[in-house]
PDB file of C-alpha atoms in Angstrom:
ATOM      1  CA  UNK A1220     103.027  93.347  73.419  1.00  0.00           C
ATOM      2  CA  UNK A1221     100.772  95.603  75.632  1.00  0.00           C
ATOM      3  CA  UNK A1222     100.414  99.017  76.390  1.00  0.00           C
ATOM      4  CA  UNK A1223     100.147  99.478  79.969  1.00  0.00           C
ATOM      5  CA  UNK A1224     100.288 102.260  83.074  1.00  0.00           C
ATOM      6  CA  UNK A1225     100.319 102.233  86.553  1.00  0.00           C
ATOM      7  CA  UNK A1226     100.780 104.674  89.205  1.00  0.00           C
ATOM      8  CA  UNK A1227     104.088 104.919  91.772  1.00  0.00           C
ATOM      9  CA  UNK A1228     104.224 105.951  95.185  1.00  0.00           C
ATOM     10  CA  UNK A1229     103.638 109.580  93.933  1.00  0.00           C
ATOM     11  CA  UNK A1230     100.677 108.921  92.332  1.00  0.00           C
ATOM     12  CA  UNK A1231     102.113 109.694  89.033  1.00  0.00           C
ATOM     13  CA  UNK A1232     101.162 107.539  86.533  1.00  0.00           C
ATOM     14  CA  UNK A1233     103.970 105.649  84.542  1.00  0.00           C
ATOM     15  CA  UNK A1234     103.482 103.968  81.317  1.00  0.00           C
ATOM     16  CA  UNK A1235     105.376 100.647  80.009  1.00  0.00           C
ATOM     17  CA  UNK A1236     104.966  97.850  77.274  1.00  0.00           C
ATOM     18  CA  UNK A1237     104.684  94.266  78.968  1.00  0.00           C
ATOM     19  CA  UNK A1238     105.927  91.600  76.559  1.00  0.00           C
ATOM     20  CA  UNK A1239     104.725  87.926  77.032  1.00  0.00           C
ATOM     21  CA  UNK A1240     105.569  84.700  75.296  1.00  0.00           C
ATOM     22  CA  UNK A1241     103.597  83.177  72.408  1.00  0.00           C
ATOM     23  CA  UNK A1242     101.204  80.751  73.646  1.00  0.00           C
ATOM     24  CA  UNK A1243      99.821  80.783  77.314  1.00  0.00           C
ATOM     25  CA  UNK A1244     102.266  79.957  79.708  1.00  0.00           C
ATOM     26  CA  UNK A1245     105.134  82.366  80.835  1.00  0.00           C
ATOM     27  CA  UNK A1246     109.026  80.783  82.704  1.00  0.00           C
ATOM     28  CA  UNK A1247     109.241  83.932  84.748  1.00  0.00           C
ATOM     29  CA  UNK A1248     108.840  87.686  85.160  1.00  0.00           C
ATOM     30  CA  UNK A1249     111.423  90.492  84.614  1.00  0.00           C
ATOM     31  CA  UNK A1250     111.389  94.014  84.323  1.00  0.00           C
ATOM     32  CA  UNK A1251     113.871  96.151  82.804  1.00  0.00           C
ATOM     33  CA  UNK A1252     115.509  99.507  83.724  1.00  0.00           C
ATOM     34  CA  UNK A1253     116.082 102.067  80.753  1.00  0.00           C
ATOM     35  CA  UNK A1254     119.348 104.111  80.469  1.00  0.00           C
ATOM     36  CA  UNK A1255     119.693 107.551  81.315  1.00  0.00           C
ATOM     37  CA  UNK A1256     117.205 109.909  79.954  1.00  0.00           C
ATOM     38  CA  UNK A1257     116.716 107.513  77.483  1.00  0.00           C
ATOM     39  CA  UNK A1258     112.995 106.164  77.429  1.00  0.00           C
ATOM     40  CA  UNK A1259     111.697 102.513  77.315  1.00  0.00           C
ATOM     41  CA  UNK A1260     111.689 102.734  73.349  1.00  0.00           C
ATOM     42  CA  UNK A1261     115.138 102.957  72.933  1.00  0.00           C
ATOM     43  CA  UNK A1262     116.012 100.144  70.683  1.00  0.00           C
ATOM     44  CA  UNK A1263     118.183  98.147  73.051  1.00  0.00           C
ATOM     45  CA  UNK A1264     115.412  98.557  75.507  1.00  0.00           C
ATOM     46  CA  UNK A1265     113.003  97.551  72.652  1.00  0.00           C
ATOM     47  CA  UNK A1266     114.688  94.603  70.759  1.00  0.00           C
ATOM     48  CA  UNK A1267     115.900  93.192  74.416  1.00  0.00           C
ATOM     49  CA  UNK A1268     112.585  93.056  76.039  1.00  0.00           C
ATOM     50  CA  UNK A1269     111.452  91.493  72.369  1.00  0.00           C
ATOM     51  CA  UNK A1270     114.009  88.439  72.245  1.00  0.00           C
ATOM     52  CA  UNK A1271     113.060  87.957  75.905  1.00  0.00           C
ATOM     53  CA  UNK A1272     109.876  86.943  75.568  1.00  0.00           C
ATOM     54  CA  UNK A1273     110.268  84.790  72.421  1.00  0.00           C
ATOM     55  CA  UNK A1274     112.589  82.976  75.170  1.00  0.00           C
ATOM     56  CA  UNK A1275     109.448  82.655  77.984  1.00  0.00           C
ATOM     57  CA  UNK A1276     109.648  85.679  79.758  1.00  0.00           C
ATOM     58  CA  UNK A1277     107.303  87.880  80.386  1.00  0.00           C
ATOM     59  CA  UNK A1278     108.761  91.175  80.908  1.00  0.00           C
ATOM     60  CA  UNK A1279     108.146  94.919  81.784  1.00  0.00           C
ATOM     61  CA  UNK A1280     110.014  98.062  80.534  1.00  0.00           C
ATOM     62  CA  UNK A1281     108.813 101.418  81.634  1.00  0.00           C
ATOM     63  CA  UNK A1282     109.843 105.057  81.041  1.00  0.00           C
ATOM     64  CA  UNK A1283     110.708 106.482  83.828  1.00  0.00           C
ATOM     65  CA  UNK A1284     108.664 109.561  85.760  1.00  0.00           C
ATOM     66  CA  UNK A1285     108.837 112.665  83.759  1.00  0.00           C
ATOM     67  CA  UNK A1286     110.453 110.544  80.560  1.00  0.00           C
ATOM     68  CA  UNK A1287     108.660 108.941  77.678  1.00  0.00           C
ATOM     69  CA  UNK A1288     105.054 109.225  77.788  1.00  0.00           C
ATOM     70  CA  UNK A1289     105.264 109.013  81.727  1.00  0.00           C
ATOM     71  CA  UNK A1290     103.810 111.795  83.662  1.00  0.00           C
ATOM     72  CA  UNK A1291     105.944 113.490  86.258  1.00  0.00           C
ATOM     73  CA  UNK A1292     108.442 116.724  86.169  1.00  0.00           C
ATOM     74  CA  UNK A1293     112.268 114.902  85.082  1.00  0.00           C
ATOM     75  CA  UNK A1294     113.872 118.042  87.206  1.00  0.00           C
ATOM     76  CA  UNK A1295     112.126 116.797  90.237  1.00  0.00           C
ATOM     77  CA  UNK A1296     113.316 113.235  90.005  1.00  0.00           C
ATOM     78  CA  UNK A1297     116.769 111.760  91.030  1.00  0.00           C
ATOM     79  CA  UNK A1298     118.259 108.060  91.739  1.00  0.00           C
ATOM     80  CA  UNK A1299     116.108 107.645  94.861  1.00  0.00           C
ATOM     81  CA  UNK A1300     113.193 108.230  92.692  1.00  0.00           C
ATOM     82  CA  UNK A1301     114.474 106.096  89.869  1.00  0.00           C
ATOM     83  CA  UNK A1302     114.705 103.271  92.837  1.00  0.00           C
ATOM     84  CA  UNK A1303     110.779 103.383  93.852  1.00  0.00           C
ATOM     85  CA  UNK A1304     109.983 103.963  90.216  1.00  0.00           C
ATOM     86  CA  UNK A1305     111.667 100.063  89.878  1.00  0.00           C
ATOM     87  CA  UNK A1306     110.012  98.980  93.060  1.00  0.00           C
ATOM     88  CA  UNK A1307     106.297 100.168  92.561  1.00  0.00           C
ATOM     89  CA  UNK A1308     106.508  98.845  88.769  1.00  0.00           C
ATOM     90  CA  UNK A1309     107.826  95.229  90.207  1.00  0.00           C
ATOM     91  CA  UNK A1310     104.856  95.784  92.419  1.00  0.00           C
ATOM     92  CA  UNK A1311     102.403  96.358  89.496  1.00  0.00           C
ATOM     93  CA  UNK A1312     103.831  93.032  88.284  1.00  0.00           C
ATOM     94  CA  UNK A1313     103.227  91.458  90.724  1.00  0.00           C
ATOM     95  CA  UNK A1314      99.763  92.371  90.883  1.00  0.00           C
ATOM     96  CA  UNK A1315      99.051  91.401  86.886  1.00  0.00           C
ATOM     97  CA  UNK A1316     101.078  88.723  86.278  1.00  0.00           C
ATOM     98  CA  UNK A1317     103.670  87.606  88.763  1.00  0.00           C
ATOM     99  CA  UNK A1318     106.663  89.327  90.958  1.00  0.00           C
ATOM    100  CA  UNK A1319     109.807  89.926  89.070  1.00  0.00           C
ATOM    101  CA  UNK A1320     112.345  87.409  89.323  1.00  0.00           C
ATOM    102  CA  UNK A1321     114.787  88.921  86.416  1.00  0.00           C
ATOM    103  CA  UNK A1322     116.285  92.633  86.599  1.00  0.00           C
ATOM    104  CA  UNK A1323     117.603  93.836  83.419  1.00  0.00           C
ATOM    105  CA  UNK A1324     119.413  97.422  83.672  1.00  0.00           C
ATOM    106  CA  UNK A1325     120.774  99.430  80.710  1.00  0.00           C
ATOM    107  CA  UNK A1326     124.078 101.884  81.499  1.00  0.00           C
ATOM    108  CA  UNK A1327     122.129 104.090  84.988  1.00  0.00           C
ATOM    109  CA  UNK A1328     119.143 101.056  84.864  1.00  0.00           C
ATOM    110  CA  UNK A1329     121.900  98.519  85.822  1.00  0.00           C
ATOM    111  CA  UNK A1330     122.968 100.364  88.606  1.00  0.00           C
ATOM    112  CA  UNK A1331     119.807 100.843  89.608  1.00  0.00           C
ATOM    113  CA  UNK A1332     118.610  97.369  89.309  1.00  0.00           C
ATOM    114  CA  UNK A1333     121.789  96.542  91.449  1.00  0.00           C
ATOM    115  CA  UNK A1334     120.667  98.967  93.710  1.00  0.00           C
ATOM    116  CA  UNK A1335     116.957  98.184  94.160  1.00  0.00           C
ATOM    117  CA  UNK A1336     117.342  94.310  94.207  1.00  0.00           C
ATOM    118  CA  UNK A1337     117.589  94.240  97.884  1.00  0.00           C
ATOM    119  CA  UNK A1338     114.078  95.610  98.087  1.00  0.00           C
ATOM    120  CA  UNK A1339     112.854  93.223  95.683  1.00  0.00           C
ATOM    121  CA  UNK A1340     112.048  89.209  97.672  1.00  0.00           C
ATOM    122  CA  UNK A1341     111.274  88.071  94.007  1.00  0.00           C
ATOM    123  CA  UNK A1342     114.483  88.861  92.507  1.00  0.00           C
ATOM    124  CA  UNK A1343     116.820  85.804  91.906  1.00  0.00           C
ATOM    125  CA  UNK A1344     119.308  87.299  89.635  1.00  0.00           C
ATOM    126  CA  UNK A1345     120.000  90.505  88.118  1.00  0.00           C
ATOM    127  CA  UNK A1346     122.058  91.345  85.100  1.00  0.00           C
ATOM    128  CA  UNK A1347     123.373  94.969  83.907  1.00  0.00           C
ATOM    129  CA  UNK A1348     124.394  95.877  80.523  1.00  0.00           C
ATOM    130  CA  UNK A1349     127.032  99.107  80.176  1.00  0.00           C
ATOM    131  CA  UNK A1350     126.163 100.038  83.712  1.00  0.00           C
ATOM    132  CA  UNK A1351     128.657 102.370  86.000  1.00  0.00           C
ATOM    133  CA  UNK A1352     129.314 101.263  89.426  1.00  0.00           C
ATOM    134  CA  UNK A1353     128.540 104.341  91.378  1.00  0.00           C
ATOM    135  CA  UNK A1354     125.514 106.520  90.108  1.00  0.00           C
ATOM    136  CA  UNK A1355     127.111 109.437  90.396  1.00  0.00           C
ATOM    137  CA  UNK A1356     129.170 108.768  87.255  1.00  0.00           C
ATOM    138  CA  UNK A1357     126.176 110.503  85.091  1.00  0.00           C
ATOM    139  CA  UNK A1358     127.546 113.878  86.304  1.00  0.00           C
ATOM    140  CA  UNK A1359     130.329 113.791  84.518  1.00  0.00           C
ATOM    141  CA  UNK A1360     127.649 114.625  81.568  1.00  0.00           C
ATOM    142  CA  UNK A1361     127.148 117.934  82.741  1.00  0.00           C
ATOM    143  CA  UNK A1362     131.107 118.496  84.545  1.00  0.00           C
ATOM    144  CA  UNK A1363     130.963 122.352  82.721  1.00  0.00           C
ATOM    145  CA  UNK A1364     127.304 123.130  84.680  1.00  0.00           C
ATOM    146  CA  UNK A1365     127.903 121.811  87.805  1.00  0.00           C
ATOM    147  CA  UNK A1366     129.237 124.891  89.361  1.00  0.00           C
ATOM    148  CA  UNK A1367     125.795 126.549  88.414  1.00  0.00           C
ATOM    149  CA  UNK A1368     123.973 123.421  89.175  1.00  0.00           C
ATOM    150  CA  UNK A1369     125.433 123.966  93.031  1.00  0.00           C
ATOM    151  CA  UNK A1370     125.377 127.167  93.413  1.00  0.00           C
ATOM    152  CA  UNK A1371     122.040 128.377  91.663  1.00  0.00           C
ATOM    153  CA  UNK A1372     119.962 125.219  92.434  1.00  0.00           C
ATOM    154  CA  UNK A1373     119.484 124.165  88.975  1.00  0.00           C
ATOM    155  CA  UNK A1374     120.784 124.491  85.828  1.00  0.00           C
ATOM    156  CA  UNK A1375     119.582 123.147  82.539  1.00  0.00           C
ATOM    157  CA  UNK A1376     122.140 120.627  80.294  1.00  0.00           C
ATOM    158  CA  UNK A1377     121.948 119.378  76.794  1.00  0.00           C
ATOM    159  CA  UNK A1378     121.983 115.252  76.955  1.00  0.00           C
ATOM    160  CA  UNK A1379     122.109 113.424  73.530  1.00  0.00           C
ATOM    161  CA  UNK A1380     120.679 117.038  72.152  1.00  0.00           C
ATOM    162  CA  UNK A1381     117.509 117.339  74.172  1.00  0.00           C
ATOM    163  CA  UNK A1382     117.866 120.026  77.534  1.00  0.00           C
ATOM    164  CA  UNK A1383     117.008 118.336  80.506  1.00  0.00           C
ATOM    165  CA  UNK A1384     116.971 120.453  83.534  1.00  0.00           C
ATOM    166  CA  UNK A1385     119.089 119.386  86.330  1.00  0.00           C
ATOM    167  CA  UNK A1386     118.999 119.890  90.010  1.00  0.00           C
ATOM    168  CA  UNK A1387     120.896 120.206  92.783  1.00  0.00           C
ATOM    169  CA  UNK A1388     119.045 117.515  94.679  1.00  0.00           C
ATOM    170  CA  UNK A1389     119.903 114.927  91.828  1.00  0.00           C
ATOM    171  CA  UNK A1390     123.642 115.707  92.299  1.00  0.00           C
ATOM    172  CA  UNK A1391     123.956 115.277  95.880  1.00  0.00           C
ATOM    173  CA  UNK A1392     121.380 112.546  96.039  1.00  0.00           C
ATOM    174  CA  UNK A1393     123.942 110.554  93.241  1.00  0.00           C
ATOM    175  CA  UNK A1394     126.978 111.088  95.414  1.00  0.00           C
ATOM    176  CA  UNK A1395     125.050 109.318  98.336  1.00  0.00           C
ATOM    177  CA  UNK A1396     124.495 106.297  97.383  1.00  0.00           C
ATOM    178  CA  UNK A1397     126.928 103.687  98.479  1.00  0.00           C
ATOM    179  CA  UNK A1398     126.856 100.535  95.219  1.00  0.00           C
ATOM    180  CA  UNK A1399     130.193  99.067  96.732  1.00  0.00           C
ATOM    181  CA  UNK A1400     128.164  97.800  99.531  1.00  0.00           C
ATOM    182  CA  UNK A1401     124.882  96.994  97.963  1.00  0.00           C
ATOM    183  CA  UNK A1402     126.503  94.743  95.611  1.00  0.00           C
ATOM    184  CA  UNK A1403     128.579  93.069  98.370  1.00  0.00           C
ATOM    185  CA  UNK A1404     125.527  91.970 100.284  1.00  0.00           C
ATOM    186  CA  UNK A1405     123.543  91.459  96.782  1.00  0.00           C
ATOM    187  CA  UNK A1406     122.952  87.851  97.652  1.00  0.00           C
ATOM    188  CA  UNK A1407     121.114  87.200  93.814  1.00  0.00           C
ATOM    189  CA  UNK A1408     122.980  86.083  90.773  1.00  0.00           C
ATOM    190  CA  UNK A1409     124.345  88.731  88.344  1.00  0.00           C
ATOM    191  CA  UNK A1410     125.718  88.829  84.821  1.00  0.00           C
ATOM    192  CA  UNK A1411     127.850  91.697  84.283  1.00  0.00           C
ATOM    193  CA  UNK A1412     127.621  92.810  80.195  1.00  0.00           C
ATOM    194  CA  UNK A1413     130.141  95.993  79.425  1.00  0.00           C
ATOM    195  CA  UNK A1414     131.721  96.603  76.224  1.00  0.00           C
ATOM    196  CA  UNK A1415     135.597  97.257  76.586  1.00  0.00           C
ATOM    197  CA  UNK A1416     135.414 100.383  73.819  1.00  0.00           C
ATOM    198  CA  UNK A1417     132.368 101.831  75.601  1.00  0.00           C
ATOM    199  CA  UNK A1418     133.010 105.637  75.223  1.00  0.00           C
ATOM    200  CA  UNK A1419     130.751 106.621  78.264  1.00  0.00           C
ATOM    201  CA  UNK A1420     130.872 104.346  80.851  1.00  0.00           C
ATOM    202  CA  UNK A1421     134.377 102.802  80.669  1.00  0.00           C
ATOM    203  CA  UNK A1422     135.021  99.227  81.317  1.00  0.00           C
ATOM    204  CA  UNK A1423     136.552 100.031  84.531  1.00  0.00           C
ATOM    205  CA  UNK A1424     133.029 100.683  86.106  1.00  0.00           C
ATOM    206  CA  UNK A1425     132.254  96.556  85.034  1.00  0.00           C
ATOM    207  CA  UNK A1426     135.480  95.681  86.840  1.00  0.00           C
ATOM    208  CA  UNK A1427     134.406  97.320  90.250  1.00  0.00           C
ATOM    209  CA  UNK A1428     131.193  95.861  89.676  1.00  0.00           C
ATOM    210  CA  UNK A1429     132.144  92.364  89.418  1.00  0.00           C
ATOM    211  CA  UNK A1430     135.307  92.519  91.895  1.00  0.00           C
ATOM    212  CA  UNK A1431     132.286  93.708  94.759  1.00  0.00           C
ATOM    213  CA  UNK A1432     130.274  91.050  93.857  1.00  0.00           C
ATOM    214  CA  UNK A1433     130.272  87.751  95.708  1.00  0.00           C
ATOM    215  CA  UNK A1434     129.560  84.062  93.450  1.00  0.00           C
ATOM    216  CA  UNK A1435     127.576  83.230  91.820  1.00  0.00           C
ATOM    217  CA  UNK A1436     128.789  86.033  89.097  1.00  0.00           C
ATOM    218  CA  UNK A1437     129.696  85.668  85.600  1.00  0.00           C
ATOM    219  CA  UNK A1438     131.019  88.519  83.232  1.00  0.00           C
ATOM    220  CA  UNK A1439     130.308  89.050  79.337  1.00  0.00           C
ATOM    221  CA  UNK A1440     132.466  91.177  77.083  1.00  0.00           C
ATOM    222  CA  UNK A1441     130.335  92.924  74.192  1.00  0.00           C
ATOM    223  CA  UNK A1442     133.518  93.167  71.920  1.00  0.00           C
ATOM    224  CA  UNK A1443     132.666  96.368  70.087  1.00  0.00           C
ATOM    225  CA  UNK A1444     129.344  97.315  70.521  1.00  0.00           C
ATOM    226  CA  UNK A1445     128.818 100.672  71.251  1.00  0.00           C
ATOM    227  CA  UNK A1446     127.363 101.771  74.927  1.00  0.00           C
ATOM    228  CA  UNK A1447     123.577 102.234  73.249  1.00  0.00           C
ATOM    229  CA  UNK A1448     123.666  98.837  71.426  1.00  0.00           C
ATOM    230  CA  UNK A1449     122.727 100.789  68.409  1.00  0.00           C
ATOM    231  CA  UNK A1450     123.439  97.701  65.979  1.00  0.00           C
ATOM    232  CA  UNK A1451     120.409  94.847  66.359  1.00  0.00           C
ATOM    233  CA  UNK A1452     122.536  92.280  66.006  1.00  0.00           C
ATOM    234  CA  UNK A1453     124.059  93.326  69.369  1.00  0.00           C
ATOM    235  CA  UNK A1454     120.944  93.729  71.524  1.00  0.00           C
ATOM    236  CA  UNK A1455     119.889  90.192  70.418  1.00  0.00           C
ATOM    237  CA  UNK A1456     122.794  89.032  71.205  1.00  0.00           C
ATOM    238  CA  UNK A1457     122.651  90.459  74.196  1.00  0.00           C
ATOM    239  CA  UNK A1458     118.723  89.346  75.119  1.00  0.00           C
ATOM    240  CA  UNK A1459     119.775  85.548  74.093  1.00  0.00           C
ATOM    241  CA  UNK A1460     123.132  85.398  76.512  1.00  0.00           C
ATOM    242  CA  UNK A1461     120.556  86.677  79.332  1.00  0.00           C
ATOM    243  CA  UNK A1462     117.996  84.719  78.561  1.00  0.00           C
ATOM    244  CA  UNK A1463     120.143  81.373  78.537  1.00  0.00           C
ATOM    245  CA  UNK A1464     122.038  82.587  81.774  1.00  0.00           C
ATOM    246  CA  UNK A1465     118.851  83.309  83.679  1.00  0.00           C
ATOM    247  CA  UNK A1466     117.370  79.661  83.249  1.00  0.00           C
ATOM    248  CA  UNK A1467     120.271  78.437  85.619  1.00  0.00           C
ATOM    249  CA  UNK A1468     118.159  80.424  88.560  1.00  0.00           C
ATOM    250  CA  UNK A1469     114.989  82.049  87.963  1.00  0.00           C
ATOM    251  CA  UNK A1470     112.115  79.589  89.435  1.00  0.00           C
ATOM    252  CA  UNK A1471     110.454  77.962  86.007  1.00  0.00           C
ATOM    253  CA  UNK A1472     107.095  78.173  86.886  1.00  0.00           C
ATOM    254  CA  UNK A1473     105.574  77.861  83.332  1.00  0.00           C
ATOM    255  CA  UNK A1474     102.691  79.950  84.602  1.00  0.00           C
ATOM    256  CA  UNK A1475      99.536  80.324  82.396  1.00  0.00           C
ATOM    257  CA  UNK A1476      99.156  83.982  81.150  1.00  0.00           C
TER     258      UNK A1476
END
């Protein structure tokens, strides 16, 4: 595992970890999208990347601008952001190693990923773990400030007890984008992964994923692990059913690395 960093669009400079394979020769790319305000060392984020690359893959999770060690203000960032933050880091890929053919999104990553793909040529299949199907269901994080969060501009919130300061800009940016449709004319492969006894983003959200989706689309109940995958045993699991589902249609190059 490397330490790397690249700059977006912005010119803010992002920082990741790109996990490779043992050996010299890589089956494919991927990158993976971080939950909300989480951070790229989350463990899921962590031991999923990990178990990925024993498999072959060579993958890429980043922290998001103005999370992690990334540079950037969090305040001034928003969906849209979180969508050319995916983009220019598939295009760092690309420029290292090879283009992403793999997105892997955590809870708001998978709805990202699901958004972004259609950007993306490389992509061939996409898979989302926990992830709602409309970004806008992060508000409901914040319901009691949103008043002051319209009204005022801004208002600062308390997310898994660290403030984050949130705009008005990231709430009506959230409530613009349209998933329903960008999953309809997805055209890649995707793996659906939701727990049913996930306690912030509810099993419905997988349903209207999957129902929007055209074939080739499987689904995976995670039983009872918890919406952070805060048990190892889960996030491996999780890393191996991806890793096995992916071979059926990322491009096995067996690159040298």
């Amino acid at each position: 595992m490397s330490r790397i960093q690249f700059e977006n669009r912005t010119g803010t400079r992002l920082t990741g970890n790109l996990h490779q394979p043992d050996g010299n020769r890589i089956k494919s790319c991927a990158l993976f999208a971080h939950c909300f305000t989480c951070g790229r060392d989350i463990r899921a984020a962590r031991e999923i990347t990990a178990r990925l690359a024993e498999a072959g893959y060579a993958v890429l999770r980043f922290d998001f601008t103005g999370l992690g060690e990334s540079d950037g203000d969090f305040s001034d960032t928003h969906f849209s952001s979180n969508l050319d933050d995916l983009e220019d880091a598939a295009r760092w890929l690309g420029s290292e190693l090879a283009p992403p053919q793999l997105l892997v999104g955590h809870s708001l990553g998978g709805a990202a990923c699901l958004a972004v793909a259609e950007r993306l040529d490389s992509v061939r299949a996409v898979a989302t773990i926990g992830a709602p199907s409309t970004p806008d269901n992060v508000i409901g994080h914040f319901d009691e400030r949103l008043d002051e969060i319209m009204t005022e501009g801004s208002a600062e919130v308390t997310l898994a007890g660290r403030r984050f300061r949130i705009r008005r800009d990231f709430i009506e940016d959230a409530r613009e984008h349209d998933l329903d449709e960008r999953i309809r004319r997805l055209e890649r492969s995707l793996l659906v992964m939701h727990s049913p006894v996930d306690e912030v983003v509810s099993i419905d959200h997988a349903q209207r994923i999957f129902t929007a989706a055209r074939h080739p689309r499987s689904f995976v109940s995670l039983d009872n692990a918890d919406h952070l995958l805060t048990r190892p045993a889960d996030a491996h699991w999780v890393a191996a059913m991806i890793a096995a589902w992916a071979e059926r249609f990322v491009d096995d190059g067996s690159q040298e690395v």
